[in-house]
PDB file of N, CA and C in Angstrom:
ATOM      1  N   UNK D   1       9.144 -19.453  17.392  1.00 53.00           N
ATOM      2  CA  UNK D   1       9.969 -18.259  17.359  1.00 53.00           C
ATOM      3  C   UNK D   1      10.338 -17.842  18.779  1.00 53.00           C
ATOM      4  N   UNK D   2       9.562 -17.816  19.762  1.00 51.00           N
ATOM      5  CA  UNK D   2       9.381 -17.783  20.990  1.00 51.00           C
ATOM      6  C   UNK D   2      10.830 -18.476  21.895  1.00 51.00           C
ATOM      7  N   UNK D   3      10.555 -19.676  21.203  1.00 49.00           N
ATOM      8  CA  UNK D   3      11.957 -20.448  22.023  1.00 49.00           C
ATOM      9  C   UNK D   3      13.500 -20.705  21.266  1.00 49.00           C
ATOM     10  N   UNK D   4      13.139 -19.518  20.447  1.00 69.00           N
ATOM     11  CA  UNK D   4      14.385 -19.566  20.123  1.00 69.00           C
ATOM     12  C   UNK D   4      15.257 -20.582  18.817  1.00 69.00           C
ATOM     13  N   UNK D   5      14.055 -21.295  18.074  1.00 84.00           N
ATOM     14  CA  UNK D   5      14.664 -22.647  17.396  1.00 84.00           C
ATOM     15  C   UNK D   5      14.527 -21.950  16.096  1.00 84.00           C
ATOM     16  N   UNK D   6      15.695 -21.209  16.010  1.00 88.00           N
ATOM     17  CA  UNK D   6      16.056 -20.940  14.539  1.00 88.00           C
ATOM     18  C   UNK D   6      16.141 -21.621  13.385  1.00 88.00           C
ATOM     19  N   UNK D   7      16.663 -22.959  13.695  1.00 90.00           N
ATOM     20  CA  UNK D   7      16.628 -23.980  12.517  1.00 90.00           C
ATOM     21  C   UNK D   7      15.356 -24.608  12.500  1.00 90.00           C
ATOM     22  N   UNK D   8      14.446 -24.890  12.921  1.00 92.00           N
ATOM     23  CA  UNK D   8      13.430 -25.096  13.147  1.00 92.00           C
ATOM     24  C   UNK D   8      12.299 -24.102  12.086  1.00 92.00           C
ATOM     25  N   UNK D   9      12.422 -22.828  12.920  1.00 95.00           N
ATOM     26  CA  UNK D   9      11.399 -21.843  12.283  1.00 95.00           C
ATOM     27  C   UNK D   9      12.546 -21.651  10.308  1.00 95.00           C
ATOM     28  N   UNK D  10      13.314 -21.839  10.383  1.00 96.00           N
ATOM     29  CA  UNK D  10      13.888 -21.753   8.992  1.00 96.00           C
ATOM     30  C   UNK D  10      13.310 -22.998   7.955  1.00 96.00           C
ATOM     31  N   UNK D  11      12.974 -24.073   8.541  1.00 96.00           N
ATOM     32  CA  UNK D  11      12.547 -25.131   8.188  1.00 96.00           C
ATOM     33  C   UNK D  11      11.054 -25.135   7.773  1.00 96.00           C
ATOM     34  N   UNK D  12      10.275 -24.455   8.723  1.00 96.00           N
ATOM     35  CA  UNK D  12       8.914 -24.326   8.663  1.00 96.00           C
ATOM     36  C   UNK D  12       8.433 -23.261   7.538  1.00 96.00           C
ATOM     37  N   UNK D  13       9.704 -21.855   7.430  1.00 97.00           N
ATOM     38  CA  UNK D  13       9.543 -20.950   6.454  1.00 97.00           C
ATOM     39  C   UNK D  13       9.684 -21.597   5.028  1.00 97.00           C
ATOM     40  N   UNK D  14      10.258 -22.492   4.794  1.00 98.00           N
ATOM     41  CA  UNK D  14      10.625 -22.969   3.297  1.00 98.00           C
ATOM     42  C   UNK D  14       9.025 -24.032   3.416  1.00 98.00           C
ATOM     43  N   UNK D  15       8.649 -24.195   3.868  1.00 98.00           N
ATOM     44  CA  UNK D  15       7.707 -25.562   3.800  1.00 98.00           C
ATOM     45  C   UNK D  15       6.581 -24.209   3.279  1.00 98.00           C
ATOM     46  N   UNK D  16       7.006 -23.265   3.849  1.00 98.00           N
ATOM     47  CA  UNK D  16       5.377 -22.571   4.377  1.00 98.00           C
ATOM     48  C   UNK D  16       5.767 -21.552   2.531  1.00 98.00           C
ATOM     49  N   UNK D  17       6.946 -21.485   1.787  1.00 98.00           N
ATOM     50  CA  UNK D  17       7.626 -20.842   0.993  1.00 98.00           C
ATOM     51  C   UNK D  17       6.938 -21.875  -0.231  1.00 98.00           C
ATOM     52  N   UNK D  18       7.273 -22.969  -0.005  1.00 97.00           N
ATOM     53  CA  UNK D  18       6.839 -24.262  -0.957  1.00 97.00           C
ATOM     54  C   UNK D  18       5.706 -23.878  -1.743  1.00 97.00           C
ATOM     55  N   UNK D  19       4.562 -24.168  -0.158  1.00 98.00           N
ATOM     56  CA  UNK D  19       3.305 -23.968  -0.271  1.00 98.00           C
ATOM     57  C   UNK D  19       2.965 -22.559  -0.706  1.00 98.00           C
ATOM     58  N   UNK D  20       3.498 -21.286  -0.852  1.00 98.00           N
ATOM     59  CA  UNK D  20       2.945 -20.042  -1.377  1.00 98.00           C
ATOM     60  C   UNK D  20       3.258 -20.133  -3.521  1.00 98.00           C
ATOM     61  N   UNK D  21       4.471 -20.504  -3.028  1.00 96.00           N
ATOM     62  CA  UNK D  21       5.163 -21.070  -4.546  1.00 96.00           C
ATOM     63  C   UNK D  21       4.061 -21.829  -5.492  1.00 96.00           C
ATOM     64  N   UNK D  22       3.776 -22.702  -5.028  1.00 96.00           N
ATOM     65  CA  UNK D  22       2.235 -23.726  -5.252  1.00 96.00           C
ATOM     66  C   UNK D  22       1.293 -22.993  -5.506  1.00 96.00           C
ATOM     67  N   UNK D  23       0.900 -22.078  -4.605  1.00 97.00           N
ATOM     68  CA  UNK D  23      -0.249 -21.161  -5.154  1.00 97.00           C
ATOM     69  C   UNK D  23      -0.418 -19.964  -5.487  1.00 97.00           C
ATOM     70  N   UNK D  24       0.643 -19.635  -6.163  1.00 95.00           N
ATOM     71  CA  UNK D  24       0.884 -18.937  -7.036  1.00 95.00           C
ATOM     72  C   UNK D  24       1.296 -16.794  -6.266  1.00 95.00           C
ATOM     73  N   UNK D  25       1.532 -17.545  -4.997  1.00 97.00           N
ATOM     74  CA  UNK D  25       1.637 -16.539  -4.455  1.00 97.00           C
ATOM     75  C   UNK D  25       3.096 -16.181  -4.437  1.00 97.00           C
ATOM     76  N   UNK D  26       3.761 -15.718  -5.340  1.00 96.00           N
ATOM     77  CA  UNK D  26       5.122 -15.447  -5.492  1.00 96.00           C
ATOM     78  C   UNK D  26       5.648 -14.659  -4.847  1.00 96.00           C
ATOM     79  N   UNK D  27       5.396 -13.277  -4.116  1.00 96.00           N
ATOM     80  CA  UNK D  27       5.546 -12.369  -3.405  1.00 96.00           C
ATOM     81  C   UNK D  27       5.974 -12.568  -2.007  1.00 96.00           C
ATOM     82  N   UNK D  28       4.814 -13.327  -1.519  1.00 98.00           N
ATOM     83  CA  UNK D  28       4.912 -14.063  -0.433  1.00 98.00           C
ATOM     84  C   UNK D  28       6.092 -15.202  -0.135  1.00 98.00           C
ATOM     85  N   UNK D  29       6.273 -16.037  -0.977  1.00 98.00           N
ATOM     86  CA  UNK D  29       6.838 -16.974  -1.114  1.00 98.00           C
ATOM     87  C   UNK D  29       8.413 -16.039  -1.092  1.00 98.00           C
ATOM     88  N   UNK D  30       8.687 -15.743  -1.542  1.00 97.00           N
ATOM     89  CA  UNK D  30       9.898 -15.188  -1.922  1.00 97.00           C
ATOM     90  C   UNK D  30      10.262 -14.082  -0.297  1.00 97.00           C
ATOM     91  N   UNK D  31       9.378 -13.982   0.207  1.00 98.00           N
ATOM     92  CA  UNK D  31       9.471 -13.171   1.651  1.00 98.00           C
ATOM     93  C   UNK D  31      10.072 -14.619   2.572  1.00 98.00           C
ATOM     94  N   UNK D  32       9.239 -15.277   2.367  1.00 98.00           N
ATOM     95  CA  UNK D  32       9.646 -16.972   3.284  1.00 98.00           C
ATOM     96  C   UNK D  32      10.890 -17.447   3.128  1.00 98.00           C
ATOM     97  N   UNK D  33      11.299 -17.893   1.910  1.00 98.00           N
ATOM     98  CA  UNK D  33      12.540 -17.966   1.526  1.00 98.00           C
ATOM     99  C   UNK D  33      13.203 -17.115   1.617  1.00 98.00           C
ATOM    100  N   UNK D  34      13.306 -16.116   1.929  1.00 98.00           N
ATOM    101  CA  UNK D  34      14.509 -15.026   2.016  1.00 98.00           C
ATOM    102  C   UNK D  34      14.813 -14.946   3.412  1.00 98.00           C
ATOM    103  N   UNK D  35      13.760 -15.080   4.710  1.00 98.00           N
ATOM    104  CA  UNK D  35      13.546 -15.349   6.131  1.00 98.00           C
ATOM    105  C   UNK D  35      14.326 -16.566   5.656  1.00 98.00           C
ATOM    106  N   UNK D  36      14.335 -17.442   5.401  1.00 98.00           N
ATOM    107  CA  UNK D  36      14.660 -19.259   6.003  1.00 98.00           C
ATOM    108  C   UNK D  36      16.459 -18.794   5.669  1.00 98.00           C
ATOM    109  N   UNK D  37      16.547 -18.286   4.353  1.00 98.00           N
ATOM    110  CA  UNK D  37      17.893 -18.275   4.030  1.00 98.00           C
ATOM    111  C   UNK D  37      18.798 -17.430   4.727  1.00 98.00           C
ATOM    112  N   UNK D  38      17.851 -16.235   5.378  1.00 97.00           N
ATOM    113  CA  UNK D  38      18.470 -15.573   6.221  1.00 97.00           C
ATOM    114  C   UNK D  38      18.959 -16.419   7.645  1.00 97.00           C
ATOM    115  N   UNK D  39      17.835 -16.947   8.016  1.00 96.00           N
ATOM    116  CA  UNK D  39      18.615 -17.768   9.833  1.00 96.00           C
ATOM    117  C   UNK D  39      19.607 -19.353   9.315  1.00 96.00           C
ATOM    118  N   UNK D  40      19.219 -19.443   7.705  1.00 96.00           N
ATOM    119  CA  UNK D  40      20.265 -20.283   7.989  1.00 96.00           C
ATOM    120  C   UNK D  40      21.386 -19.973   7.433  1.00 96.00           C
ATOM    121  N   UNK D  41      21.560 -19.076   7.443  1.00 96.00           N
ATOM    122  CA  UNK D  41      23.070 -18.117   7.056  1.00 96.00           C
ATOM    123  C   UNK D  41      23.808 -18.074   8.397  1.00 96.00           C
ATOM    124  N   UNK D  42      22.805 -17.164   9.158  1.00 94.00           N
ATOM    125  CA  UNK D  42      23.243 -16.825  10.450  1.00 94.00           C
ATOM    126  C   UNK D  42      23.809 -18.018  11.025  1.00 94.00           C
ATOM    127  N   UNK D  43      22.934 -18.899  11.113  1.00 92.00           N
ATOM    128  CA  UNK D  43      22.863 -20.081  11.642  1.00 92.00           C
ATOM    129  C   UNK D  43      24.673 -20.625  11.398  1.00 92.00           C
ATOM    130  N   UNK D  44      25.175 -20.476  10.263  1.00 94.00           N
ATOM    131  CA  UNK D  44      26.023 -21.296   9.498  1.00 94.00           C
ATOM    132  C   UNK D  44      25.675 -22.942   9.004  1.00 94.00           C
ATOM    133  N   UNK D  45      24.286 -22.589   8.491  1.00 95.00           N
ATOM    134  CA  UNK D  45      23.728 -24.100   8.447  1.00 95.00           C
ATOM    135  C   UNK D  45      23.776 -24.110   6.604  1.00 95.00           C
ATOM    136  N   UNK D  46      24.980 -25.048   6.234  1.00 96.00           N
ATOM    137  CA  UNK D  46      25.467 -24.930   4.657  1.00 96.00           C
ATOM    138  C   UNK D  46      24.486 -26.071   3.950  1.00 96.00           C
ATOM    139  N   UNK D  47      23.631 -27.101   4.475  1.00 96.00           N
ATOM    140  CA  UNK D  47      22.318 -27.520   4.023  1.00 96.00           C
ATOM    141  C   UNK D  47      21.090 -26.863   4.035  1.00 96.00           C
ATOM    142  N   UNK D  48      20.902 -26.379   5.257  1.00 96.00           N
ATOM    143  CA  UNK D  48      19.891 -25.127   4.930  1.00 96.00           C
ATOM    144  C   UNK D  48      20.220 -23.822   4.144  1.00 96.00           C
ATOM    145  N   UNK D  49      21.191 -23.688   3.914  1.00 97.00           N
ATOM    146  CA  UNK D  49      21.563 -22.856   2.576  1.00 97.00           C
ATOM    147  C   UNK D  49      20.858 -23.136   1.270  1.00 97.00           C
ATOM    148  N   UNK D  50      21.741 -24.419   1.153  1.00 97.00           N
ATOM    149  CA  UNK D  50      21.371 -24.844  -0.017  1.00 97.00           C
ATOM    150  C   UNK D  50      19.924 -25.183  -0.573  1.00 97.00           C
ATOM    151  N   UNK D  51      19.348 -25.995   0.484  1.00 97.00           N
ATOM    152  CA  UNK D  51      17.713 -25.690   0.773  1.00 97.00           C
ATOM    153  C   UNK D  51      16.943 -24.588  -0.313  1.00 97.00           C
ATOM    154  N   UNK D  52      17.054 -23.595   0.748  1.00 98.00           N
ATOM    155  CA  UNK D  52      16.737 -22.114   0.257  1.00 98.00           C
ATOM    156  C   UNK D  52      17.096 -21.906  -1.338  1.00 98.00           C
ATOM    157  N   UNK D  53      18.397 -21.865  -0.784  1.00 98.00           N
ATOM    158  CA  UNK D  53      18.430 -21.146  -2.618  1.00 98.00           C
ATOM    159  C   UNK D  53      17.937 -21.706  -3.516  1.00 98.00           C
ATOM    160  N   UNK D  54      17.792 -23.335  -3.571  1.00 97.00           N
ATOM    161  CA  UNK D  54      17.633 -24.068  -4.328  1.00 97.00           C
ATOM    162  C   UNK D  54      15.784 -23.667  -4.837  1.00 97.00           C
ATOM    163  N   UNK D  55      15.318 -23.304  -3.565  1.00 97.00           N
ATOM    164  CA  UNK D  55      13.993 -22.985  -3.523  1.00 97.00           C
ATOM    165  C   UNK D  55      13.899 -21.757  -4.422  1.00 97.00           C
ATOM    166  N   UNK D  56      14.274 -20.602  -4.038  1.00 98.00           N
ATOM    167  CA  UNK D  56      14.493 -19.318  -4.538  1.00 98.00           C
ATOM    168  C   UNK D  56      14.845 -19.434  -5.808  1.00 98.00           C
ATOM    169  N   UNK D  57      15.624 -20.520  -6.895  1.00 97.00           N
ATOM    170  CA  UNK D  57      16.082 -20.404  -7.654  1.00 97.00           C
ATOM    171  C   UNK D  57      14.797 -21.225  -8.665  1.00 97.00           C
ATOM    172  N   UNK D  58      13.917 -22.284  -7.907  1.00 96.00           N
ATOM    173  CA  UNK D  58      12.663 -22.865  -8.589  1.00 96.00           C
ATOM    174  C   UNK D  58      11.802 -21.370  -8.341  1.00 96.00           C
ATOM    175  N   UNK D  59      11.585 -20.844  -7.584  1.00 97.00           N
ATOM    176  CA  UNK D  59      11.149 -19.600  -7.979  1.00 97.00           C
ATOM    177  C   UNK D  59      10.949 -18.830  -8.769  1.00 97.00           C
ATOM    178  N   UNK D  60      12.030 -18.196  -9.291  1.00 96.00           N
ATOM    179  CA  UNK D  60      12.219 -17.573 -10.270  1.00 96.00           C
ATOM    180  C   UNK D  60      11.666 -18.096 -11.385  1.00 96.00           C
ATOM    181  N   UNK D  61      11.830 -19.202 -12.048  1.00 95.00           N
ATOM    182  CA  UNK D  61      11.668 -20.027 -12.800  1.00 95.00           C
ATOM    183  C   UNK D  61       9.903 -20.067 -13.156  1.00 95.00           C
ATOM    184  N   UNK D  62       9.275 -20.366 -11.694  1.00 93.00           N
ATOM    185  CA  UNK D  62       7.692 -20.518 -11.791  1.00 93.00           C
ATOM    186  C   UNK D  62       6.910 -19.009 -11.886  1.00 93.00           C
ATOM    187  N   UNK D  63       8.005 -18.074 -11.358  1.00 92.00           N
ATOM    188  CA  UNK D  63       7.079 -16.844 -11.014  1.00 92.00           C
ATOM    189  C   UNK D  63       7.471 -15.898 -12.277  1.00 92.00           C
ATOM    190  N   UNK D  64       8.393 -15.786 -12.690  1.00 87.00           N
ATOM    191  CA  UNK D  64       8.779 -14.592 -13.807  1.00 87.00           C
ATOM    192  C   UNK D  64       9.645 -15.496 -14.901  1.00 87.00           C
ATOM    193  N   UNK D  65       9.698 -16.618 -14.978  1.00 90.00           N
ATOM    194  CA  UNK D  65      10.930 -17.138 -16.072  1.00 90.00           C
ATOM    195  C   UNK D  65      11.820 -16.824 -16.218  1.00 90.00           C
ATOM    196  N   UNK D  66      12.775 -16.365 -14.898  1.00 92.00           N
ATOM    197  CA  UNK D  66      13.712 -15.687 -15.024  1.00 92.00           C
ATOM    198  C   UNK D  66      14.917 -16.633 -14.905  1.00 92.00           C
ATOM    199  N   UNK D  67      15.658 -16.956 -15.830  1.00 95.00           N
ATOM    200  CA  UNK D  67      16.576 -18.363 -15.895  1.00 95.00           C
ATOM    201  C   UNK D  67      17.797 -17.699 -15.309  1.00 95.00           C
ATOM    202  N   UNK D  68      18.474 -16.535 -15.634  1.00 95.00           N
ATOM    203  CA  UNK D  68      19.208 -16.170 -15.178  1.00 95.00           C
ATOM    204  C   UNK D  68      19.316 -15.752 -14.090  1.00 95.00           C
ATOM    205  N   UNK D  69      18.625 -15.490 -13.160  1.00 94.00           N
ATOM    206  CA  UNK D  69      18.534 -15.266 -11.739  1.00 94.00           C
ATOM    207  C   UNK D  69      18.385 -16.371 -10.807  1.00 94.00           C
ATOM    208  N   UNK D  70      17.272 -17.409 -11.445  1.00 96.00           N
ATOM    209  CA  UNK D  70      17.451 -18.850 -11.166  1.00 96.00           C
ATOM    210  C   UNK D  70      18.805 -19.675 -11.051  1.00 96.00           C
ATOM    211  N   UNK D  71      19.823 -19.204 -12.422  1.00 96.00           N
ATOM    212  CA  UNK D  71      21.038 -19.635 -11.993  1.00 96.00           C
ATOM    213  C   UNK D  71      22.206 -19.148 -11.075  1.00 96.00           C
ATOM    214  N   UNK D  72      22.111 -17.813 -10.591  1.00 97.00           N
ATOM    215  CA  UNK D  72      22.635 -17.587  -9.935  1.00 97.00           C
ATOM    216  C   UNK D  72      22.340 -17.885  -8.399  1.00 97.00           C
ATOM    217  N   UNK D  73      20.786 -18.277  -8.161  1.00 97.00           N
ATOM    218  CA  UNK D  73      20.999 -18.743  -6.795  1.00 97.00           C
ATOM    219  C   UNK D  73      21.291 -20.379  -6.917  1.00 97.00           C
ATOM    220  N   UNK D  74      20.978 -21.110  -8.079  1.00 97.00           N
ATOM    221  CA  UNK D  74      21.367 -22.400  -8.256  1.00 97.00           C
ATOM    222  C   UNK D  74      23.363 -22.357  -8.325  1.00 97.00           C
ATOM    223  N   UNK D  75      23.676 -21.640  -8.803  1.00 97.00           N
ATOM    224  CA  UNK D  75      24.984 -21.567  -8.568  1.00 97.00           C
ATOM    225  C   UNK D  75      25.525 -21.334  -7.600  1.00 97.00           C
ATOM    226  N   UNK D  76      25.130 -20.630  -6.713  1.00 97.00           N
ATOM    227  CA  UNK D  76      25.480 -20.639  -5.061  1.00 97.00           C
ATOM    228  C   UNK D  76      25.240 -21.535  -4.506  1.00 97.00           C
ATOM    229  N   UNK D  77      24.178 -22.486  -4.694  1.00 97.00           N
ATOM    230  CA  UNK D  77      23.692 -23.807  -3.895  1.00 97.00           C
ATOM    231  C   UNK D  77      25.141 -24.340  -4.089  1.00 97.00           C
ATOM    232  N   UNK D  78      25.163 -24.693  -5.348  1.00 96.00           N
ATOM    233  CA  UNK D  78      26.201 -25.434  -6.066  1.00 96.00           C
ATOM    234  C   UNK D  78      28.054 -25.317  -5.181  1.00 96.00           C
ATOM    235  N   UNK D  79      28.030 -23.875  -5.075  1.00 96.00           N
ATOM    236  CA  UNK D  79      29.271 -23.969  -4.316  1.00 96.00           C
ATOM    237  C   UNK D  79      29.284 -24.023  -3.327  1.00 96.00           C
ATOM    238  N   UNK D  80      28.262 -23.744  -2.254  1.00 96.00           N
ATOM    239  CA  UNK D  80      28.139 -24.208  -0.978  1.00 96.00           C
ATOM    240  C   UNK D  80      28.446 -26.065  -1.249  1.00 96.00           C
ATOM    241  N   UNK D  81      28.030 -26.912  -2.021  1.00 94.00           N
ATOM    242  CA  UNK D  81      28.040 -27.906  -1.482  1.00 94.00           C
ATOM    243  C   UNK D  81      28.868 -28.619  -1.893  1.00 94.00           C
ATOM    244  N   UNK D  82      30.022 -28.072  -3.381  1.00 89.00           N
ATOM    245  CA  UNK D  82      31.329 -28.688  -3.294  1.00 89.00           C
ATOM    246  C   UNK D  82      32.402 -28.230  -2.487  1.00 89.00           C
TER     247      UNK D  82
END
């Protein structure tokens, strides 16, 4: 964070997002992913977009069964990458 490597620390937040997802720490997880998706917004990084949401959208799915919220960040992945 220190030196500045935004894509970097966005990278490390989804890994570190993965791993909360995994253990059942949904709260958390969903703080990580929302950080990663945030610098790679900023960033204009349209793979690390997709990344994220894609994450955020298995989220939903594992933490509340929420299909419809799941598809709406799966649907944003989706148009970022056509």
């Amino acid at each position: 964070k220190q030196l500045g490597d935004r894509h970097g620390m966005a990278k490390v937040l989804i890994g570190i997002g993965h791993l909360q997802r995994r253990l059942g720490q949904y709260s958390q997880a969903r703080i990580s992913l929302e950080q990663a998706l945030s610098l790679f917004t900023n960033n204009k990084e349209p793979r690390g977009r997709i990344e994220a949401l894609s994450a955020l959208g298995q989220l939903e799915v594992d933490s509340e069964e929420n299909y419809e919220n799941a598809r709406t960040y799966l649907d944003e992945a989706l148009q970022i990458a056509t």
